[in-house]
Short mmCIF file of C-alpha atoms in Angstrom, two decimals:
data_model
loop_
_atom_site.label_atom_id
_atom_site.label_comp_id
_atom_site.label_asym_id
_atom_site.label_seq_id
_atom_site.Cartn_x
_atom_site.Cartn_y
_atom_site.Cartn_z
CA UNK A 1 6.89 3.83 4.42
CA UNK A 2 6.35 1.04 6.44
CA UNK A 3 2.83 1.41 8.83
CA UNK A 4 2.58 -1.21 11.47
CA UNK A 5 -0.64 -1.43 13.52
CA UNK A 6 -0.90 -3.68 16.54
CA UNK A 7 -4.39 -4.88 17.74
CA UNK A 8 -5.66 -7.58 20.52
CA UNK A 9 -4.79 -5.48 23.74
CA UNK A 10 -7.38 -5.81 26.49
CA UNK A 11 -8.17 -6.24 29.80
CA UNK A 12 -7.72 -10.09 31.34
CA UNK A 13 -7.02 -12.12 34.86
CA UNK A 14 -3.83 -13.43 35.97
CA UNK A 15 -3.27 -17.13 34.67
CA UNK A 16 -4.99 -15.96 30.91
CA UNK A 17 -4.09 -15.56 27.87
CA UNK A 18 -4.19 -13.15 25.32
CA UNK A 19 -3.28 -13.02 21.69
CA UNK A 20 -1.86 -9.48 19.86
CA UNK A 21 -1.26 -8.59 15.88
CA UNK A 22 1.24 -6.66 14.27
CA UNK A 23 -0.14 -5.65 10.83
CA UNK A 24 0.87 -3.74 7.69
CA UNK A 25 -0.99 -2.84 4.94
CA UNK A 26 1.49 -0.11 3.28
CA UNK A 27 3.98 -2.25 2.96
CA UNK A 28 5.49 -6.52 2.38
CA UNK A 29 6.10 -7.23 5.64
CA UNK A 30 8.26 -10.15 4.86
CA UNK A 31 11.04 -8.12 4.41
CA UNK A 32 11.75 -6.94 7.85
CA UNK A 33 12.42 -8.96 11.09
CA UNK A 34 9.47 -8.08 13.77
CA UNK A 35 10.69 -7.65 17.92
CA UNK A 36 7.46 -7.19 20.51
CA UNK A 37 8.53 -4.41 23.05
CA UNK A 38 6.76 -3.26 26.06
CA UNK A 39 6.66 -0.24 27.95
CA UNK A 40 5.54 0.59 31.49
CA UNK A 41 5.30 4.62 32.63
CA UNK A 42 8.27 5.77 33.61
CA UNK A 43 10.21 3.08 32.88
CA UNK A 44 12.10 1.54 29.77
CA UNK A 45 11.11 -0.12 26.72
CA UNK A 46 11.74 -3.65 27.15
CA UNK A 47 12.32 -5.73 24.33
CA UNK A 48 11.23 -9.57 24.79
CA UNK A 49 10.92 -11.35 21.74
CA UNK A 50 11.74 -10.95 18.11
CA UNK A 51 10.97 -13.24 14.88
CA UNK A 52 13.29 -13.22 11.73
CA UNK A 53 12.01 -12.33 8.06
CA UNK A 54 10.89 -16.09 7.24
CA UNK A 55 10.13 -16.88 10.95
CA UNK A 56 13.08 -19.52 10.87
CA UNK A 57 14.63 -17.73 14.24
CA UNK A 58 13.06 -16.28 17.54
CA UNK A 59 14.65 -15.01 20.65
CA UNK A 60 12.45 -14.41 23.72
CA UNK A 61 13.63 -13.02 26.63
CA UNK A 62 13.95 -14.65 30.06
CA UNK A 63 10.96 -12.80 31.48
CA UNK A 64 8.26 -14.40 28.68
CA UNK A 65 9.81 -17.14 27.86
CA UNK A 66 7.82 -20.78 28.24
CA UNK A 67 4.72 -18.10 28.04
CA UNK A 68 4.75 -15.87 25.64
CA UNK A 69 5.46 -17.48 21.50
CA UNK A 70 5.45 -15.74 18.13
CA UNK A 71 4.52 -16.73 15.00
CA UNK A 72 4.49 -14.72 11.60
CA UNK A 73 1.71 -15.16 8.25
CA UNK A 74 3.58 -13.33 5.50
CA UNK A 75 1.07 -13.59 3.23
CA UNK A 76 -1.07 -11.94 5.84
CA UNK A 77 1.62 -9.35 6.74
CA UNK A 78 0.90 -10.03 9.80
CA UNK A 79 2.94 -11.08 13.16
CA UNK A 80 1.64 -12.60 15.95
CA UNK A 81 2.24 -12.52 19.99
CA UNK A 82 0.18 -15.36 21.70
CA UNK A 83 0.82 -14.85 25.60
CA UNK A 84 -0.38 -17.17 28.53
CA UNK A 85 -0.37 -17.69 31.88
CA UNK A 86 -0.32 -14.05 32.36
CA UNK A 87 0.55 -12.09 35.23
CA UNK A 88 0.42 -8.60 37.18
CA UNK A 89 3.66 -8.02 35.63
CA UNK A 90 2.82 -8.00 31.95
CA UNK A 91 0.68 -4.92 32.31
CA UNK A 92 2.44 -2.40 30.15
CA UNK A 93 1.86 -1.08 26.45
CA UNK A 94 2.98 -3.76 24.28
CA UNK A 95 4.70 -2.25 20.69
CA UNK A 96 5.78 -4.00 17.50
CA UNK A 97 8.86 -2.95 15.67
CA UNK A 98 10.26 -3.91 11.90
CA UNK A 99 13.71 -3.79 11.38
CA UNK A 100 14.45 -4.08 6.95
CA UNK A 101 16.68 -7.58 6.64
CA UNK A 102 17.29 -8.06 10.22
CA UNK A 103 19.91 -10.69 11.43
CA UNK A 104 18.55 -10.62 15.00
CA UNK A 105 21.92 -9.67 16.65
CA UNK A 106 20.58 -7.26 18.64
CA UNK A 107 16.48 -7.89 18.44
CA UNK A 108 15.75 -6.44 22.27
CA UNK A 109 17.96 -2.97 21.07
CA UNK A 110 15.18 -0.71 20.28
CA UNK A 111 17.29 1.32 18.10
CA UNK A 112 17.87 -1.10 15.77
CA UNK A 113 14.33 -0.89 14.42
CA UNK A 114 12.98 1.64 11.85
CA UNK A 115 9.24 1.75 12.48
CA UNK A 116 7.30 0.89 15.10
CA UNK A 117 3.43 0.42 15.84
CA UNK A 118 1.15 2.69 18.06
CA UNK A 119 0.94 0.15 21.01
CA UNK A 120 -2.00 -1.55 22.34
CA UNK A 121 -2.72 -1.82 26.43
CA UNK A 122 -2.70 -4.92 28.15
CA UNK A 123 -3.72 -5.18 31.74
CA UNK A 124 -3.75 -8.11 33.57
CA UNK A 125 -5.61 -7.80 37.00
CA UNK A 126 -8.00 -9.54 38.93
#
């Protein structure tokens, strides 16, 4: 069974930046299409980006994009979520999700995916 393990959440000031890992050690990575969600309390998981098995296709969605880019190391099993020019309102939990031989029609639909990382924090505020 697939174990995912994100890592890099933390505390920073609007305008930084701030880099998160999806990892897996149980399993090849390689095989399964990686989406970033995020989750405020009380509120939906938001999907908002995703990164095909070979890293030839990402989506982003409208709220990260031109900030936020992803970028996979298979032989790492490892995905990665570099954001910048943070604000106030990318403070939520931020969660990685695998879905086996994705095709990225619907990467933001959080039922598409079959495992899905812990979450790490990430607060930005002043």
């Amino acid at each position: 069974q697939l174990q995912l393990a994100e890592s890099g959440g933390g505390l920073v000031q609007p305008g930084g930046s701030l880099s998160l890992s999806c990892a897996t050690s149980t399993y090849t990575l390689g095989y399964y299409g990686v989406g970033w969600f995020r989750q405020a309390p009380g509120k939906e998981r938001e999907g908002i980006l995703f990164i095909s098995e070979d890293g030839d296709k990402t989506y982003y969605a409208d709220s990260v994009k031109g900030r936020f880019t992803v970028y996979r190391d298979n032989a790492k099993n490892t995905v990665y979520l570099q954001m910048n020019r943070l604000k106030t309102d990318d403070t939520d939990v931020y969660y990685c999700a695998a879905e086996l031989f994705s095709d990225g029609s619907k990467w933001s639909d959080k039922r598409e995916y079959d495992y899905w990382g812990q979450g790490t924090q990430v607060t930005v505020s002043a």
